[in-house]
Amino acid sequence: MGQRGGRQEISKKLEMALREPMKAEAKAQNNEEEAEELKAKVQTLASVFGVADLKNEAIGLYNVGHSCCLNSLLQVFFMNIHFTRILRRITVPLYAEQQKKNVPYQMLLLLEEMQCGKQKAVYPIALAYCLSAYKVKLFVQHDAAQLFLTVWNLIKRQMKKPELVEELNDLYTICIQEHLACQKCSFEEKKNSSMLTLPLPLLDSNCRMLETLKDCLQYFFHPEELTDHNMCFCDQCGRKTPFRQCMKLIHLPQTLTIHLKRFCFEKAAHIHKLSHYLPFPQDLDFNAVLTESQCQADDNEKAGWQYDLFAVVAHSGSISCGHYCAYIRSLTERKWYCFNDSEVCQVSWDDVKCTYGHSNLHWGETAYLLIYMKKHPQWPYP
């Protein structure tokens, strides 16, 4: 599995693709020294693009300024060989200043260091400083769901190749259809939208605890009656009327990220952590979870709605004083590993189940992000 392996020889085609724009730049500057410098960059980039994916040991990441949240998410990104397949084909910035501020490139360099290094862990300092330029600060308690969205959007925005952006979208994006129907007339509004996570509430509208992941999914897609102060303005009726709101699932991606909303607001804007027991399965079939009325997809789409659990990002502690780690199942070995900053060890499924939560252990470790992978990927492993 791991992140360390033998270097693969870079193809001539890729080497030429990297060399040609650099030669053109050097010629434009009419500077022999610059041409030599650019030639050296090509040789350096060859080693970056030539690394092999996930062959031997797993490598940890040192905590640099409360970076446990970032470290956990990076390990989830890097252990996903569908993502690294995209990352290894990015357009590399030519200039040093551009490289320092380019998130995908800094991730690529960190991945190379993790794969080719000899130590048990590496420091993600360059990437951390790169992210700080985009207001992702060190020494701050980050929320894993929000940080995932921030990093993912930075990756997408800084990828120059349209085909890679499309692949990234296909890999992570969920598509739903929102329905709004007036209960006083025939007016109905439909709107398609996309999201990167399924943000599942753990409490129902009466503040009762939902007991399983299946309950949370069904509640998320359950129709909601908008009445009283929640009524919407109906153009056809010319006034505010009761509406029925629901969401229907259109498309699920290769890598599905589920956000268990364990942090909720109480009175006086106090944020409380929900630590209650919430089991989740290793195998998830959306066809067995959602009803026909909750889906807007054809049979071909639904045929790919079977998933295996790939990773769990777990949180321990409180909202103001917490810690993250990641449990990830190798896509090559099919074994579970715990990535706790610089410490990495093999674990069992029983260890992963300890993140289900417990009502009496408010500071205990609880699953916060669940990452599922399609059983039948749409493209082969690289």
Tab-separated table of C-alpha atoms in Angstrom:
chain	number	residue	atom	x	y	z
A	1	MET	CA	0.000	0.000	0.000
A	2	GLY	CA	2.213	2.742	1.412
A	3	GLN	CA	3.548	5.929	0.069
A	4	ARG	CA	7.040	4.927	-0.720
A	5	GLY	CA	8.103	3.028	-3.782
A	6	GLY	CA	10.546	2.782	-6.598
A	7	ARG	CA	10.640	5.621	-9.074
A	8	GLN	CA	9.190	4.924	-12.495
A	9	GLU	CA	10.994	6.236	-15.527
A	10	ILE	CA	9.238	9.309	-16.921
A	11	SER	CA	7.936	8.898	-20.431
A	12	LYS	CA	9.628	10.743	-23.276
A	13	LYS	CA	6.349	12.297	-24.230
A	14	LEU	CA	5.868	13.829	-20.778
A	15	GLU	CA	9.475	14.970	-20.590
A	16	MET	CA	9.145	16.746	-23.939
A	17	ALA	CA	5.860	18.324	-22.853
A	18	LEU	CA	7.604	19.768	-19.827
A	19	ARG	CA	10.733	20.806	-21.678
A	20	GLU	CA	9.200	22.650	-24.630
A	21	PRO	CA	7.482	25.542	-22.791
A	22	MET	CA	10.603	25.991	-20.685
A	23	LYS	CA	12.811	26.184	-23.779
A	24	ALA	CA	10.468	28.758	-25.290
A	25	GLU	CA	10.663	30.891	-22.168
A	26	ALA	CA	14.457	30.726	-22.096
A	27	LYS	CA	14.639	31.693	-25.761
A	28	ALA	CA	12.360	34.661	-25.184
A	29	GLN	CA	14.627	35.878	-22.428
A	30	ASN	CA	17.720	35.204	-24.594
A	31	ASN	CA	19.563	34.146	-21.512
A	32	GLU	CA	21.753	31.025	-21.515
A	33	GLU	CA	21.900	30.858	-17.725
A	34	GLU	CA	18.108	30.866	-17.493
A	35	ALA	CA	17.940	28.119	-20.099
A	36	GLU	CA	20.255	25.979	-17.952
A	37	GLU	CA	18.117	26.684	-14.895
A	38	LEU	CA	14.953	25.648	-16.730
A	39	LYS	CA	16.659	22.494	-17.969
A	40	ALA	CA	17.445	21.609	-14.367
A	41	LYS	CA	13.778	22.115	-13.486
A	42	VAL	CA	12.782	19.564	-16.102
A	43	GLN	CA	15.071	16.998	-14.499
A	44	THR	CA	13.620	17.765	-11.064
A	45	LEU	CA	10.037	17.472	-12.326
A	46	ALA	CA	10.870	14.134	-13.895
A	47	SER	CA	11.417	12.736	-10.419
A	48	VAL	CA	8.107	14.222	-9.216
A	49	PHE	CA	6.093	12.705	-12.049
A	50	GLY	CA	7.970	9.429	-11.925
A	51	VAL	CA	6.971	8.332	-8.411
A	52	ALA	CA	5.022	5.111	-7.998
A	53	ASP	CA	1.736	4.995	-6.139
A	54	LEU	CA	1.297	3.296	-2.776
A	55	LYS	CA	3.551	0.287	-2.746
A	56	ASN	CA	5.245	-0.176	0.620
A	57	GLU	CA	5.001	1.446	4.055
A	58	ALA	CA	2.664	4.216	5.163
A	59	ILE	CA	4.312	7.504	6.117
A	60	GLY	CA	3.060	9.900	8.778
A	61	LEU	CA	2.921	13.703	8.858
A	62	TYR	CA	4.348	15.709	11.735
A	63	ASN	CA	2.014	18.110	13.505
A	64	VAL	CA	3.104	21.655	12.673
A	65	GLY	CA	0.940	24.137	14.551
A	66	HIS	CA	-2.288	22.234	15.273
A	67	SER	CA	-2.221	20.656	11.818
A	68	CYS	CA	-3.837	17.340	12.832
A	69	CYS	CA	-6.967	18.229	10.856
A	70	LEU	CA	-4.968	19.059	7.722
A	71	ASN	CA	-2.757	15.986	8.192
A	72	SER	CA	-5.765	13.677	8.388
A	73	LEU	CA	-7.337	15.106	5.235
A	74	LEU	CA	-4.041	14.940	3.333
A	75	GLN	CA	-3.680	11.264	4.178
A	76	VAL	CA	-7.209	10.631	2.876
A	77	PHE	CA	-6.352	12.467	-0.357
A	78	PHE	CA	-3.016	10.685	-0.816
A	79	MET	CA	-4.320	7.196	-0.055
A	80	ASN	CA	-6.970	7.632	-2.752
A	81	ILE	CA	-5.145	6.405	-5.854
A	82	HIS	CA	-7.863	7.872	-8.074
A	83	PHE	CA	-6.981	11.321	-6.691
A	84	THR	CA	-3.196	10.864	-6.971
A	85	ARG	CA	-3.708	9.730	-10.558
A	86	ILE	CA	-5.099	13.228	-11.230
A	87	LEU	CA	-2.538	15.026	-9.070
A	88	ARG	CA	0.421	13.510	-10.923
A	89	ARG	CA	-0.779	15.041	-14.209
A	90	ILE	CA	-1.060	18.681	-13.160
A	91	THR	CA	0.581	21.550	-15.008
A	92	VAL	CA	3.611	22.511	-12.912
A	93	PRO	CA	4.196	26.271	-12.463
A	94	LEU	CA	7.464	27.468	-14.011
A	95	TYR	CA	8.512	30.063	-11.452
A	96	ALA	CA	9.459	29.559	-7.803
A	97	GLU	CA	6.998	32.157	-6.478
A	98	GLN	CA	4.146	30.548	-8.399
A	99	GLN	CA	5.139	27.127	-7.116
A	100	LYS	CA	5.105	28.321	-3.490
A	101	LYS	CA	1.482	29.457	-3.839
A	102	ASN	CA	0.186	26.529	-5.872
A	103	VAL	CA	-1.668	24.042	-3.667
A	104	PRO	CA	-1.748	21.084	-6.113
A	105	TYR	CA	1.980	21.426	-6.807
A	106	GLN	CA	2.855	21.623	-3.100
A	107	MET	CA	0.716	18.538	-2.496
A	108	LEU	CA	2.569	16.766	-5.300
A	109	LEU	CA	5.952	17.618	-3.765
A	110	LEU	CA	4.778	16.428	-0.350
A	111	LEU	CA	3.482	13.189	-1.855
A	112	GLU	CA	6.843	12.600	-3.534
A	113	GLU	CA	8.683	13.197	-0.271
A	114	MET	CA	6.385	10.761	1.530
A	115	GLN	CA	6.811	8.094	-1.130
A	116	CYS	CA	10.553	8.389	-1.572
A	117	GLY	CA	11.758	9.296	1.906
A	118	LYS	CA	13.428	7.046	4.461
A	119	GLN	CA	11.862	8.477	7.630
A	120	LYS	CA	8.657	7.416	9.408
A	121	ALA	CA	7.102	10.868	8.915
A	122	VAL	CA	7.688	14.132	7.041
A	123	TYR	CA	6.939	17.792	7.783
A	124	PRO	CA	4.137	19.378	5.679
A	125	ILE	CA	5.567	22.840	6.326
A	126	ALA	CA	5.767	24.087	2.712
A	127	LEU	CA	2.165	23.085	2.029
A	128	ALA	CA	1.003	24.573	5.338
A	129	TYR	CA	2.620	27.918	4.472
A	130	CYS	CA	1.150	27.711	0.974
A	131	LEU	CA	-2.337	27.265	2.446
A	132	SER	CA	-1.779	30.108	4.906
A	133	ALA	CA	-1.687	32.478	1.918
A	134	TYR	CA	-5.342	31.508	1.394
A	135	LYS	CA	-6.391	32.120	5.014
A	136	VAL	CA	-5.911	28.523	6.153
A	137	LYS	CA	-4.029	29.461	9.287
A	138	LEU	CA	-1.758	27.443	11.537
A	139	PHE	CA	-2.397	27.219	15.294
A	140	VAL	CA	-6.154	27.244	14.687
A	141	GLN	CA	-8.711	24.543	15.504
A	142	HIS	CA	-10.089	23.763	12.040
A	143	ASP	CA	-13.310	21.980	11.206
A	144	ALA	CA	-12.513	18.957	9.010
A	145	ALA	CA	-15.609	19.308	6.815
A	146	GLN	CA	-14.959	22.996	6.149
A	147	LEU	CA	-11.230	22.494	5.603
A	148	PHE	CA	-11.930	19.682	3.126
A	149	LEU	CA	-14.140	22.050	1.081
A	150	THR	CA	-11.514	24.814	1.230
A	151	VAL	CA	-8.603	22.612	0.141
A	152	TRP	CA	-10.637	20.860	-2.562
A	153	ASN	CA	-11.757	24.164	-4.083
A	154	LEU	CA	-8.187	25.505	-4.041
A	155	ILE	CA	-7.014	22.359	-5.858
A	156	LYS	CA	-9.731	22.726	-8.469
A	157	ARG	CA	-9.166	26.458	-8.990
A	158	GLN	CA	-5.409	26.053	-9.465
A	159	MET	CA	-5.553	23.132	-11.870
A	160	LYS	CA	-4.905	24.480	-15.358
A	161	LYS	CA	-5.987	21.501	-17.444
A	162	PRO	CA	-9.773	21.406	-18.086
A	163	GLU	CA	-9.723	17.622	-18.390
A	164	LEU	CA	-8.246	17.287	-14.886
A	165	VAL	CA	-10.852	19.649	-13.451
A	166	GLU	CA	-13.541	17.497	-15.049
A	167	GLU	CA	-11.998	14.328	-13.605
A	168	LEU	CA	-11.781	15.938	-10.155
A	169	ASN	CA	-15.450	16.912	-10.346
A	170	ASP	CA	-16.433	13.418	-11.445
A	171	LEU	CA	-14.437	11.907	-8.602
A	172	TYR	CA	-16.083	13.898	-5.774
A	173	THR	CA	-19.234	15.754	-6.864
A	174	ILE	CA	-22.731	14.709	-5.734
A	175	CYS	CA	-25.710	15.883	-7.823
A	176	ILE	CA	-29.168	16.427	-6.366
A	177	GLN	CA	-32.449	17.972	-7.507
A	178	GLU	CA	-34.232	20.346	-5.126
A	179	HIS	CA	-38.022	20.432	-5.281
A	180	LEU	CA	-40.272	23.221	-3.952
A	181	ALA	CA	-44.019	22.769	-4.344
A	182	CYS	CA	-46.734	25.207	-3.233
A	183	GLN	CA	-49.417	23.453	-1.194
A	184	LYS	CA	-52.109	25.930	-2.269
A	185	CYS	CA	-51.721	25.709	-6.050
A	186	SER	CA	-49.930	23.716	-8.750
A	187	PHE	CA	-46.742	25.791	-8.734
A	188	GLU	CA	-43.571	23.689	-8.490
A	189	GLU	CA	-39.936	24.687	-8.823
A	190	LYS	CA	-37.069	22.301	-9.561
A	191	LYS	CA	-33.384	23.117	-9.435
A	192	ASN	CA	-30.333	20.896	-9.922
A	193	SER	CA	-27.353	21.540	-7.699
A	194	SER	CA	-24.089	19.905	-6.719
A	195	MET	CA	-22.266	19.372	-3.434
A	196	LEU	CA	-18.998	17.839	-2.266
A	197	THR	CA	-20.349	16.293	0.924
A	198	LEU	CA	-23.655	14.945	2.161
A	199	PRO	CA	-24.134	16.962	5.389
A	200	LEU	CA	-26.259	14.620	7.503
A	201	PRO	CA	-28.016	15.863	10.652
A	202	LEU	CA	-27.813	13.540	13.645
A	203	LEU	CA	-31.015	14.901	15.213
A	204	ASP	CA	-34.506	15.065	13.739
A	205	SER	CA	-36.766	18.126	13.810
A	206	ASN	CA	-37.869	17.206	17.358
A	207	CYS	CA	-34.238	16.961	18.533
A	208	ARG	CA	-34.453	13.188	18.828
A	209	MET	CA	-31.219	11.331	18.129
A	210	LEU	CA	-31.094	9.408	14.868
A	211	GLU	CA	-29.809	5.912	15.548
A	212	THR	CA	-28.033	4.737	12.368
A	213	LEU	CA	-26.408	6.105	9.240
A	214	LYS	CA	-29.389	4.783	7.283
A	215	ASP	CA	-31.726	6.854	9.495
A	216	CYS	CA	-29.609	9.966	8.845
A	217	LEU	CA	-29.664	9.443	5.071
A	218	GLN	CA	-33.415	8.841	4.985
A	219	TYR	CA	-34.048	11.918	7.121
A	220	PHE	CA	-31.831	14.074	4.879
A	221	PHE	CA	-33.918	13.149	1.816
A	222	HIS	CA	-37.250	13.168	3.662
A	223	PRO	CA	-39.712	15.891	2.485
A	224	GLU	CA	-40.099	18.899	4.773
A	225	GLU	CA	-43.237	20.972	5.236
A	226	LEU	CA	-42.495	24.714	5.255
A	227	THR	CA	-45.249	26.358	7.293
A	228	ASP	CA	-45.803	29.321	9.621
A	229	HIS	CA	-42.690	31.545	9.611
A	230	ASN	CA	-40.972	29.206	7.113
A	231	MET	CA	-43.555	29.771	4.364
A	232	CYS	CA	-42.283	30.840	0.915
A	233	PHE	CA	-43.619	33.439	-1.511
A	234	CYS	CA	-45.560	31.844	-4.359
A	235	ASP	CA	-45.566	33.824	-7.628
A	236	GLN	CA	-48.732	32.101	-8.752
A	237	CYS	CA	-50.668	32.760	-5.534
A	238	GLY	CA	-49.128	36.211	-5.078
A	239	ARG	CA	-48.470	35.664	-1.351
A	240	LYS	CA	-46.599	33.521	1.133
A	241	THR	CA	-47.984	30.003	1.281
A	242	PRO	CA	-47.031	26.635	2.809
A	243	PHE	CA	-44.520	24.769	0.659
A	244	ARG	CA	-43.280	21.198	0.514
A	245	GLN	CA	-39.496	20.933	0.119
A	246	CYS	CA	-37.550	17.824	-0.753
A	247	MET	CA	-34.308	16.721	-2.368
A	248	LYS	CA	-33.891	13.880	-4.841
A	249	LEU	CA	-30.623	12.132	-5.577
A	250	ILE	CA	-29.428	12.319	-9.200
A	251	HIS	CA	-25.797	11.186	-9.153
A	252	LEU	CA	-23.227	9.784	-6.741
A	253	PRO	CA	-19.465	10.074	-7.379
A	254	GLN	CA	-16.646	7.557	-7.248
A	255	THR	CA	-15.524	8.951	-3.872
A	256	LEU	CA	-18.451	9.860	-1.625
A	257	THR	CA	-17.842	12.072	1.414
A	258	ILE	CA	-20.462	12.046	4.177
A	259	HIS	CA	-20.360	14.735	6.864
A	260	LEU	CA	-21.861	13.658	10.185
A	261	LYS	CA	-22.964	16.955	11.735
A	262	ARG	CA	-21.835	16.256	15.276
A	263	PHE	CA	-21.487	19.940	16.145
A	264	CYS	CA	-24.816	21.732	16.639
A	265	PHE	CA	-25.907	25.112	17.959
A	266	GLU	CA	-27.683	25.460	21.264
A	267	LYS	CA	-29.064	28.535	23.004
A	268	ALA	CA	-26.816	31.612	23.184
A	269	ALA	CA	-24.947	30.391	20.089
A	270	HIS	CA	-23.177	27.721	22.137
A	271	ILE	CA	-21.834	24.864	19.993
A	272	HIS	CA	-22.356	21.412	21.435
A	273	LYS	CA	-20.776	18.150	20.284
A	274	LEU	CA	-23.082	15.177	19.744
A	275	SER	CA	-21.125	12.125	20.867
A	276	HIS	CA	-23.926	9.555	20.868
A	277	TYR	CA	-23.560	6.092	19.347
A	278	LEU	CA	-24.116	6.086	15.575
A	279	PRO	CA	-23.032	2.920	13.732
A	280	PHE	CA	-22.103	2.970	10.055
A	281	PRO	CA	-21.583	-0.009	7.726
A	282	GLN	CA	-18.560	-1.153	5.772
A	283	ASP	CA	-20.871	-1.746	2.791
A	284	LEU	CA	-23.430	0.869	1.779
A	285	ASP	CA	-26.079	0.386	-0.921
A	286	PHE	CA	-28.115	3.508	-1.616
A	287	ASN	CA	-30.705	1.462	-3.476
A	288	ALA	CA	-31.518	-0.236	-0.172
A	289	VAL	CA	-31.572	3.059	1.753
A	290	LEU	CA	-33.597	5.481	-0.396
A	291	THR	CA	-37.058	5.037	-1.865
A	292	GLU	CA	-37.971	5.540	-5.526
A	293	SER	CA	-39.481	8.935	-4.694
A	294	GLN	CA	-36.173	10.079	-3.201
A	295	CYS	CA	-34.206	9.391	-6.401
A	296	GLN	CA	-34.125	11.058	-9.799
A	297	ALA	CA	-31.750	8.643	-11.516
A	298	ASP	CA	-31.966	5.965	-14.189
A	299	ASP	CA	-31.188	2.283	-13.656
A	300	ASN	CA	-27.691	2.611	-15.124
A	301	GLU	CA	-26.798	5.292	-12.566
A	302	LYS	CA	-28.328	3.334	-9.674
A	303	ALA	CA	-26.359	0.240	-10.634
A	304	GLY	CA	-23.214	2.001	-9.370
A	305	TRP	CA	-24.618	3.004	-5.971
A	306	GLN	CA	-22.873	0.247	-4.002
A	307	TYR	CA	-20.014	1.464	-1.813
A	308	ASP	CA	-17.216	0.215	0.449
A	309	LEU	CA	-16.042	2.278	3.391
A	310	PHE	CA	-12.640	3.747	2.507
A	311	ALA	CA	-11.835	6.179	5.324
A	312	VAL	CA	-13.072	7.704	8.573
A	313	VAL	CA	-11.880	11.101	9.800
A	314	ALA	CA	-12.447	10.991	13.550
A	315	HIS	CA	-12.571	13.802	16.109
A	316	SER	CA	-11.843	13.603	19.819
A	317	GLY	CA	-12.185	16.323	22.433
A	318	SER	CA	-14.340	19.447	22.266
A	319	ILE	CA	-14.960	22.077	19.589
A	320	SER	CA	-12.323	24.369	21.119
A	321	CYS	CA	-9.822	21.733	22.199
A	322	GLY	CA	-9.898	18.746	19.905
A	323	HIS	CA	-7.813	16.397	17.811
A	324	TYR	CA	-8.283	14.632	14.470
A	325	CYS	CA	-6.932	11.379	13.100
A	326	ALA	CA	-7.821	9.261	10.068
A	327	TYR	CA	-8.619	5.583	9.691
A	328	ILE	CA	-8.004	4.521	6.083
A	329	ARG	CA	-8.308	1.203	4.320
A	330	SER	CA	-5.611	0.642	1.722
A	331	LEU	CA	-7.105	0.197	-1.736
A	332	THR	CA	-4.293	-2.220	-2.612
A	333	GLU	CA	-3.891	-4.243	0.609
A	334	ARG	CA	-7.487	-3.879	1.871
A	335	LYS	CA	-6.090	-3.412	5.399
A	336	TRP	CA	-7.054	-0.664	7.840
A	337	TYR	CA	-4.468	1.837	9.103
A	338	CYS	CA	-4.685	4.637	11.644
A	339	PHE	CA	-2.941	7.883	10.646
A	340	ASN	CA	-2.438	9.915	13.816
A	341	ASP	CA	-0.081	12.712	12.722
A	342	SER	CA	3.433	11.181	12.682
A	343	GLU	CA	2.248	7.839	14.091
A	344	VAL	CA	0.861	5.246	11.666
A	345	CYS	CA	-0.165	1.728	12.608
A	346	GLN	CA	-2.273	-1.103	11.261
A	347	VAL	CA	-5.637	-1.515	13.006
A	348	SER	CA	-8.673	-3.775	12.840
A	349	TRP	CA	-12.286	-3.078	11.895
A	350	ASP	CA	-13.112	-3.319	15.614
A	351	ASP	CA	-10.757	-0.374	16.194
A	352	VAL	CA	-12.568	1.629	13.508
A	353	LYS	CA	-15.927	0.797	15.117
A	354	CYS	CA	-14.713	2.541	18.277
A	355	THR	CA	-15.469	5.806	16.424
A	356	TYR	CA	-19.211	5.057	16.502
A	357	GLY	CA	-19.372	7.247	19.603
A	358	HIS	CA	-20.768	6.975	23.121
A	359	SER	CA	-23.213	9.301	24.881
A	360	ASN	CA	-21.246	9.211	28.143
A	361	LEU	CA	-17.875	9.896	26.513
A	362	HIS	CA	-18.194	13.481	25.297
A	363	TRP	CA	-14.433	13.786	24.778
A	364	GLY	CA	-14.172	10.397	23.118
A	365	GLU	CA	-13.252	9.698	19.510
A	366	THR	CA	-16.209	9.929	17.124
A	367	ALA	CA	-16.496	9.636	13.351
A	368	TYR	CA	-16.938	13.036	11.705
A	369	LEU	CA	-16.318	12.375	8.003
A	370	LEU	CA	-17.084	9.055	6.310
A	371	ILE	CA	-15.504	8.486	2.900
A	372	TYR	CA	-16.980	5.701	0.808
A	373	MET	CA	-15.596	4.329	-2.469
A	374	LYS	CA	-17.644	2.766	-5.262
A	375	LYS	CA	-17.350	-0.995	-5.434
A	376	HIS	CA	-17.104	-0.889	-9.230
A	377	PRO	CA	-14.932	2.086	-10.265
A	378	GLN	CA	-15.597	3.729	-13.597
A	379	TRP	CA	-11.913	3.675	-14.554
A	380	PRO	CA	-9.080	1.237	-13.819
A	381	TYR	CA	-6.530	1.770	-11.086
A	382	PRO	CA	-3.408	3.567	-12.395
